Coordinates of C-alpha atoms in Angstrom, one line a residue:
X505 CA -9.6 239.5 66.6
X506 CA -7.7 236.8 68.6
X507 CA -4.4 235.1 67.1
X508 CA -4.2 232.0 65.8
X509 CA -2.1 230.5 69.2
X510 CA -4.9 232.1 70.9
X511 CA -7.7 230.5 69.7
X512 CA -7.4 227.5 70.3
X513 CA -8.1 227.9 74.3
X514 CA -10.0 230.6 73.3
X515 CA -12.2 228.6 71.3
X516 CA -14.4 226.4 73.9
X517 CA -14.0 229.5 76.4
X518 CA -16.2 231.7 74.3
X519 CA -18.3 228.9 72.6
X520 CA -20.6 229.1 75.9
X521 CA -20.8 233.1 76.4
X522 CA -21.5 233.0 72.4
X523 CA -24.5 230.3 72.6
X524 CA -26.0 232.5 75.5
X525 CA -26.1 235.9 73.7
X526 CA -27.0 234.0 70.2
X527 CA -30.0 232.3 72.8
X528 CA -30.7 235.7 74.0
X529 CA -31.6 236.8 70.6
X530 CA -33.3 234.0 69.7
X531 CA -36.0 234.1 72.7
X532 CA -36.7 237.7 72.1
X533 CA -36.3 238.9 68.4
X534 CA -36.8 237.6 64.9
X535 CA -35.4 239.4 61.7
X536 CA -37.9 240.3 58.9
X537 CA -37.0 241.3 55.2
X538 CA -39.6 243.6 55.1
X539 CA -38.4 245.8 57.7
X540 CA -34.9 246.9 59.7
X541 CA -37.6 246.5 62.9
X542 CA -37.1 243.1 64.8
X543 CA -40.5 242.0 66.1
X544 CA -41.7 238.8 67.7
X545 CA -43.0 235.9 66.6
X546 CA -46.5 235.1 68.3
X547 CA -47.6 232.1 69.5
X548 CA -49.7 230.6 66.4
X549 CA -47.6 232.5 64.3
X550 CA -46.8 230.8 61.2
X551 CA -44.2 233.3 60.4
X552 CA -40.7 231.1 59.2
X553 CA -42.6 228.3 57.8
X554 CA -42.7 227.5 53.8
X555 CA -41.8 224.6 52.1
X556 CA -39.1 224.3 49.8
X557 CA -39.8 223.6 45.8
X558 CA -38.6 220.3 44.7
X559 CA -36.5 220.9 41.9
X560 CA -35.8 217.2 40.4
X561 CA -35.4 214.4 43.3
X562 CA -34.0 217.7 45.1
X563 CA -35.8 216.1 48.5
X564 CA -32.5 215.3 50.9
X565 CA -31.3 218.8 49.8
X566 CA -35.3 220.3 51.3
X567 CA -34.5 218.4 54.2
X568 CA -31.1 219.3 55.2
X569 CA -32.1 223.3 54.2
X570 CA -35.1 223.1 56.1
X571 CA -32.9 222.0 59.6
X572 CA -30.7 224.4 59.0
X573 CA -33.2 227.0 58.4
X574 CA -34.7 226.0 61.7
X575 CA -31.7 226.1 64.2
X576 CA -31.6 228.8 66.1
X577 CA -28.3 229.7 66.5
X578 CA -27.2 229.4 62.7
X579 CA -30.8 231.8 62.6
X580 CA -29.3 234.4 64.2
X581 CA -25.8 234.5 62.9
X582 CA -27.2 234.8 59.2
X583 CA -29.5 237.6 60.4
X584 CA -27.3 239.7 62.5
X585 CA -25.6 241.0 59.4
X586 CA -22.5 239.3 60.5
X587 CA -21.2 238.4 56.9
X588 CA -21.1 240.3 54.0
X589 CA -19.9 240.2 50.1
X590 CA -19.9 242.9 47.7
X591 CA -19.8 243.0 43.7
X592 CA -19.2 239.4 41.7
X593 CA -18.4 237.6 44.9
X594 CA -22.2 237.8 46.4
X595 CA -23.0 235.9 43.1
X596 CA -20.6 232.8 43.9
X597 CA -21.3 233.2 47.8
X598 CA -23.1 230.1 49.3
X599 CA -23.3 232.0 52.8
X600 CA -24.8 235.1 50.7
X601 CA -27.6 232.9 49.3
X602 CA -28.3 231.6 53.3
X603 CA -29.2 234.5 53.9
X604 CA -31.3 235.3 51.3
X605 CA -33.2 232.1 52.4
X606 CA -33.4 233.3 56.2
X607 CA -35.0 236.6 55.0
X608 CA -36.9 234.8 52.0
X609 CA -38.3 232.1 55.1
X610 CA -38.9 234.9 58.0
X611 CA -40.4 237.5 55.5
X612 CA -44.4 236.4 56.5
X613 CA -45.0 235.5 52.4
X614 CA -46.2 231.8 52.5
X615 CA -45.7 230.6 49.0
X616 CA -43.1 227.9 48.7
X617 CA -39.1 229.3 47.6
X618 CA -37.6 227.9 45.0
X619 CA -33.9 227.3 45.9
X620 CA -32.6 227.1 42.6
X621 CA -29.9 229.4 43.3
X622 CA -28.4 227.7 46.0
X623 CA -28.3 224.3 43.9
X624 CA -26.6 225.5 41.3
X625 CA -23.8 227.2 43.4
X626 CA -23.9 223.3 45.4
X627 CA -23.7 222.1 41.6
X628 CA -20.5 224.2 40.8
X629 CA -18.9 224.0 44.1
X630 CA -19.7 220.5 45.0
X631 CA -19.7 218.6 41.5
X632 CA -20.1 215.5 43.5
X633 CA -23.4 216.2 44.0
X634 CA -23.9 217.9 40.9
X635 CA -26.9 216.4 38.2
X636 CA -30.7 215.0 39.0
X637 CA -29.8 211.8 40.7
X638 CA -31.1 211.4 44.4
X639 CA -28.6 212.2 47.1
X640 CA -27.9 211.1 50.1
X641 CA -29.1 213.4 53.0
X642 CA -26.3 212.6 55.2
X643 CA -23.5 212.9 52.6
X644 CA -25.2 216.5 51.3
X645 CA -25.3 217.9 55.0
X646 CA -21.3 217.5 55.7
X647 CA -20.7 218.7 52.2
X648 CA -22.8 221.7 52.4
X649 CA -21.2 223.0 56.0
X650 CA -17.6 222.2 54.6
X651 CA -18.8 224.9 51.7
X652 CA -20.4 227.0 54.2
X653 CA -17.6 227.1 56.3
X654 CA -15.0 227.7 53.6
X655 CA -17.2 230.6 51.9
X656 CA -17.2 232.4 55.8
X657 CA -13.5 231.8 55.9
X658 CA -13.1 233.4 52.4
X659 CA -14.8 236.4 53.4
X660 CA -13.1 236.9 57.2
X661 CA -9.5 236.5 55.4
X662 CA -10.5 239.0 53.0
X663 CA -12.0 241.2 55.7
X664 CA -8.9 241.0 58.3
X665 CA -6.1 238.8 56.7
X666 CA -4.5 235.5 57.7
X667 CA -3.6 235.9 61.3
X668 CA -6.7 236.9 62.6
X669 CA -7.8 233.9 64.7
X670 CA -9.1 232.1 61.3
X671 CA -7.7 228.5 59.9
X672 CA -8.5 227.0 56.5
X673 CA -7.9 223.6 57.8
X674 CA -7.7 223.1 61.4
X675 CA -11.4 223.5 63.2
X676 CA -10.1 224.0 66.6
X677 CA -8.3 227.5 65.5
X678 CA -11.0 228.4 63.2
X679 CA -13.5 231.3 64.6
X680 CA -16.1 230.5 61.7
X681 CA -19.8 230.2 62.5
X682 CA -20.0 227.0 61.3
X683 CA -17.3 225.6 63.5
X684 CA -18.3 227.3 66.7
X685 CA -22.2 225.6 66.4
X686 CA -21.5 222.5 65.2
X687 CA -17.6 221.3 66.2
X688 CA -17.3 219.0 69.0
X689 CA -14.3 216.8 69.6
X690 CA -14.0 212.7 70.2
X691 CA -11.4 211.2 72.0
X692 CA -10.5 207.7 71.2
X693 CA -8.9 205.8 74.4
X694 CA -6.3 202.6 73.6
X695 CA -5.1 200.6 76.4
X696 CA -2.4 198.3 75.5
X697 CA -3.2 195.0 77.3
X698 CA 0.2 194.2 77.9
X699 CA 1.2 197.9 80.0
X700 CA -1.9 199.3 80.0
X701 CA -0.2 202.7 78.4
X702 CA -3.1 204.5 77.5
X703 CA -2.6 206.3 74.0
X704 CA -5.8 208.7 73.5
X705 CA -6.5 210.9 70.4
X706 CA -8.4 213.6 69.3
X707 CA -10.6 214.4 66.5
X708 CA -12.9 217.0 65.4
X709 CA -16.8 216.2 64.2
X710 CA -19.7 217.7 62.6
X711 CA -21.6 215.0 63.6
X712 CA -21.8 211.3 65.4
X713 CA -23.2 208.3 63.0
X714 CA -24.4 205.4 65.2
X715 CA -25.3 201.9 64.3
X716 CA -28.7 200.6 64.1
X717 CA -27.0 196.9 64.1
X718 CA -24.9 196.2 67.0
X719 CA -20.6 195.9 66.6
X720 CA -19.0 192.8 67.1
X721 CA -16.3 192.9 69.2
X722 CA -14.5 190.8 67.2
X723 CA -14.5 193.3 63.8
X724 CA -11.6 195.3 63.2
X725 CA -11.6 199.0 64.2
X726 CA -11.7 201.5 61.7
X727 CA -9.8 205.0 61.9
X728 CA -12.1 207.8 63.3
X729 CA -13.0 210.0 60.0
X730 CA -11.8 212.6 58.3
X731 CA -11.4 216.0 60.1
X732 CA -14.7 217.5 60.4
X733 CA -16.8 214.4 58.9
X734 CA -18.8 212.1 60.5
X735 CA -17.6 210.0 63.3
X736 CA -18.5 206.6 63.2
X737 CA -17.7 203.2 63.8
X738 CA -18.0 200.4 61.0
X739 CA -19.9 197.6 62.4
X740 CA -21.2 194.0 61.7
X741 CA -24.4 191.9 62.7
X742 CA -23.4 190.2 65.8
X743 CA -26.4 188.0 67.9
X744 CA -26.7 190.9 70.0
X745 CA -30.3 192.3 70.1
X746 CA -30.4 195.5 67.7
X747 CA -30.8 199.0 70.1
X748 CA -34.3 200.2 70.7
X749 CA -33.0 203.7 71.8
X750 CA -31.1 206.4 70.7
X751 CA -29.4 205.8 74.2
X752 CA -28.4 202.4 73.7
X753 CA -26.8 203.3 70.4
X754 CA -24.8 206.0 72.2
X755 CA -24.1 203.4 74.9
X756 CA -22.7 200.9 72.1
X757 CA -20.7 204.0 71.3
X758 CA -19.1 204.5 73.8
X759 CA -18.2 201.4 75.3
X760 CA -15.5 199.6 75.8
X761 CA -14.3 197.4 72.3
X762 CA -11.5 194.9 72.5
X763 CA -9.2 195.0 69.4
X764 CA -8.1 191.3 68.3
X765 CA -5.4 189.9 67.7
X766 CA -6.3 191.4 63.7
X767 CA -6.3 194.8 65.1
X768 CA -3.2 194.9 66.9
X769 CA -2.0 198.8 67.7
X770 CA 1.9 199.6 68.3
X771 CA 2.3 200.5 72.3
X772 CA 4.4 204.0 72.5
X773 CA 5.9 202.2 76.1
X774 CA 6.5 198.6 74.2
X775 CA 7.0 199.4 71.3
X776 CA 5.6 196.6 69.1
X777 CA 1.9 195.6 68.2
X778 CA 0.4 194.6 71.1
X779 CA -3.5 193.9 71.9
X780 CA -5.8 196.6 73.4
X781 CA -9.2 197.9 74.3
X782 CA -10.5 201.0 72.6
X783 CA -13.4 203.2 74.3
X784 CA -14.8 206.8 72.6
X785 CA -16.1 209.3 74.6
X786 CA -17.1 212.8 74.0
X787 CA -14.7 215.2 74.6
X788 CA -16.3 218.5 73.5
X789 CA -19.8 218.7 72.6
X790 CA -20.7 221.6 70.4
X791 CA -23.7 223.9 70.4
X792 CA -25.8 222.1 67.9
X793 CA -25.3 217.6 67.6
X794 CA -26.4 215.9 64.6
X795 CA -26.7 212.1 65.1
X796 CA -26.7 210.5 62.4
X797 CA -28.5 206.6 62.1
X798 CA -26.8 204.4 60.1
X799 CA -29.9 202.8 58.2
X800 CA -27.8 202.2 54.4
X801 CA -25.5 199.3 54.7
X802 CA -22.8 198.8 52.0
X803 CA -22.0 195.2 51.9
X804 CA -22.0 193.3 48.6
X805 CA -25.3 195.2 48.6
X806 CA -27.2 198.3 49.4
X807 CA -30.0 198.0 51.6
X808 CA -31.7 199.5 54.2
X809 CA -32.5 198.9 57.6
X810 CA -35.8 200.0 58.5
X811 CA -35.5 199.0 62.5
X812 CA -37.6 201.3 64.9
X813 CA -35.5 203.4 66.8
X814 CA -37.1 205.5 69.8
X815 CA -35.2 209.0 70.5
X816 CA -36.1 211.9 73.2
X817 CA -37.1 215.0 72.6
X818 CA -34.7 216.0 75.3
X819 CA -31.0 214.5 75.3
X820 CA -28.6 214.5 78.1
X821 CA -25.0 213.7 76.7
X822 CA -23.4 213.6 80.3
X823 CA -22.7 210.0 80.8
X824 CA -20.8 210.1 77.1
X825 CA -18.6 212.8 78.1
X826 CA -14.6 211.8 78.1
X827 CA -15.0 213.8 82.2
X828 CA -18.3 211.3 83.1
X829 CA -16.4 207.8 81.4
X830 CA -12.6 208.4 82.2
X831 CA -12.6 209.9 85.6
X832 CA -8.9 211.4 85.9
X833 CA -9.6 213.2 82.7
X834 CA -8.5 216.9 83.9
X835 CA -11.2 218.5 81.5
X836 CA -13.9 221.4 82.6
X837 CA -17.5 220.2 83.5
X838 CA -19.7 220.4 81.0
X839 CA -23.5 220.6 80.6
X840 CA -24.8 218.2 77.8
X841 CA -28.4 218.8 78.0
X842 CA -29.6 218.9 74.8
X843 CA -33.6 219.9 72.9
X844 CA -34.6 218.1 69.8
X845 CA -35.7 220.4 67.2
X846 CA -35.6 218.4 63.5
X847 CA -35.6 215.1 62.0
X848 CA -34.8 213.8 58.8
X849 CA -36.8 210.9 58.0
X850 CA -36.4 208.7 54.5
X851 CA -39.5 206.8 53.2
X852 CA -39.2 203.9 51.1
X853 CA -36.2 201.6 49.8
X854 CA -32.8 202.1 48.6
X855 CA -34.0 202.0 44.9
X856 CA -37.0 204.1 45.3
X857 CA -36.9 206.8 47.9
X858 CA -37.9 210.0 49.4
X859 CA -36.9 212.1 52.4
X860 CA -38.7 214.3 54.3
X861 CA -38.7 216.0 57.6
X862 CA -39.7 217.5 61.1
X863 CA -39.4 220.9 62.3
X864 CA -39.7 222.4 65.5
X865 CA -41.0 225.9 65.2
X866 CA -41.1 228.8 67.8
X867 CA -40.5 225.9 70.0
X868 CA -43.7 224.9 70.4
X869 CA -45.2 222.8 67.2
X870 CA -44.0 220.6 65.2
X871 CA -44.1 220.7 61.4
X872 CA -43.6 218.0 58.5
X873 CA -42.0 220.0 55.8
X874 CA -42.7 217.3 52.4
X875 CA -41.4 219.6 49.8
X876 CA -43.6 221.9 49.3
X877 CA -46.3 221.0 51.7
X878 CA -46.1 221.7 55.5
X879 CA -48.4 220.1 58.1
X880 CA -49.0 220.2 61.9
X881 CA -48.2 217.2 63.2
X882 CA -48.2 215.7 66.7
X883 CA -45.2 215.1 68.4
X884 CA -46.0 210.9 69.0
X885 CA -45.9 211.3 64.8
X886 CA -42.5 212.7 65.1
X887 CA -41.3 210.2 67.4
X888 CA -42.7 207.3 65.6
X889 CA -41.3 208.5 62.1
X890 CA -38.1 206.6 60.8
X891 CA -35.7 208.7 61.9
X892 CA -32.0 208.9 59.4
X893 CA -31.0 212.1 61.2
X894 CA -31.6 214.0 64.6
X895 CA -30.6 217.2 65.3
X896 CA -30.2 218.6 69.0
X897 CA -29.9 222.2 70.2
X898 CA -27.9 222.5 73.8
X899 CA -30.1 223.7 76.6
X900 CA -29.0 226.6 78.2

């Protein structure tokens, strides 16, 4: 196990070499419960496919478990026999009760699981989420991999101790599963207008929201998100024309913003508040992206935006990388190529809602898991649902 001071370069090194042997796995093996035999799953196959019970407006919790259930990498790790609790603590362990749920969905039975388990642990562990009111899908996803994460951590400390290349808090020294498929960095460029010092910062994400409605220019900036959140950008209408593609969101993203004369930042080489221009850019992309779509809007009320977005099936992140937009950035080359393999749609208003979602399975069909109910669908159906969240698998 590496150090702490280790892991940090260590980190990204091995995230590649990781994501090929995990890949590896993936194309040639699938775990059953019923046997210690790996065998493969045939083309047709409808082995790893059943729905999810809905226990009480429990929908954007189906949702999120059914992506998750479906990415290949995450797959493997919980089937590889990688983490492990014994006695009272297998009873509290959220990562115990994935996988349960990997075996429960790869074990060939095709009656619907009841993850009743699972949301009471959330319940107890998470009490923000905790009772029978609908969730948000978005909000439950960072939750849920911030309990994942801290249940893995848990078990490596107790399996190895505190300086074994594991951190509590900071995602760029932690070795968990969860951090190595789903952490990617931002970098967030400022260029004071009066030097042009460049300032740039760092910070860690579990996942991108985008706007559907484009930013004004003129709105104040607000401070990336927490450390392994969402990264987003709060945004107003302008009389820009909203994005029609997942690629002009990302452009939006990305682009230059000048702060006003509101959002004044302190120059390092000035020294006072000074006027700037503030670009993001992808500094490390991780093994698995969720994009999320902004489509709630808080203002004095809550409604939602039900604009049609088109999205590919395959994504190329290149031209958002901090090496593709800032040129003298001294950072490796990285391959952003990217699969679509699940969407999160919700149906309906912000008073009366319901989510459901795609599925990508064997990596040939696609799947609308409703609950309970799955059903081939075609993938023009997929990319003509409303999507609220898109999850992407790097290409190797």
């Amino acid at each position: 196990m590496y150090g702490i001071l280790n892991m940090k370069y260590l980190f990204y090194k091995n995230l590649q070499s990781n994501l090929l042997i995990f890949t590896t796995m993936i194309k040639c093996h699938v775990t059953s419960v019923c046997s210690a035999k790996r065998r493969r799953i045939k083309s047709g196959s409808t082995i790893g496919l059943r729905g999810l019970t809905n226990l009480g407006s429990t929908c954007f919790m189906s949702c999120v478990l059914q992506s998750l259930l479906h990415t290949p990498v995450l797959r493997e790790y919980f089937l590889s026999e990688q983490h492990h609790c014994d006695g009272e603590e297998r009873k509290q362990c959220l990562a115990c009760e994935m996988v349960w749920l990997f075996q429960e969905m790869l074990s060939g039975k095709r009656s619907p699981i009841s993850p009743h388990k699972m949301l009471h642990l959330v319940w107890t562990q998470a009490r923000v989420l905790a009772g029978y009111d609908q969730q948000d899908a978005h909000e439950f996803f960072i939750t849920y991999l911030d309990l994942l994460h801290q249940h893995l951590i848990k078990q490596a400390l107790a399996s190895h101790g505190v300086g074994n290349g594991v951190s509590h808090h900071n995602p760029v020294l932690c070795s968990c599963a969860i951090h190595q498929i789903f952490t990617g960095s931002l970098q967030s460029d400022v260029i004071c207008h009066k030097c042009n010092n460049i300032s740039a910062t760092v910070e860690p994400f579990w996942d991108i929201s985008l706007d559907l409605i484009p930013r004004d220019s003129t709105d104040k900036v607000s401070d990336s998100a927490s450390v392994c959140s969402s990264i987003s950008v709060d945004s107003e209408p302008s009389d820009e024309e909203p994005p029609v593609s997942l690629e002009d969101c990302l452009d939006r993203f990305t682009r230059p913003e000048r702060l006003g004369s509101e959002a004044k930042i302190k120059c390092g080489v000035c020294g006072i508040a000074q006027e700037g221009t503030k670009q993001l850019s992808l500094k490390q992309i991780p093994v698995v992206v969720c994009i999320h779509v902004k489509r709630f809007r808080h203002a004095k009320r809550t409604r939602k935006l039900g604009n049609p977005l088109e999205f590919p099936f395959e994504l190329d992140l290149s031209p958002y990388l901090t090496s593709s937009i800032n040129k003298a950035a001294k950072v490796p080359e990285v391959v952003g190529s990217y699969r679509l393999f699940a969407v999160v749609n919700h149906i309906g208003t912000t008073d009366s809602g319901h989510y459901l979602n795609y599925v990508l399975h064997a990596g040939e069909q696609w799947f609308k898991c409703d609950d309970t109910y799955l059903t081939k669908v075609s993938r023009e159906t997929v990319q003509n649902s409303e999507a609220y969240m898109l999850f992407y698998h790097k290409k190797v």
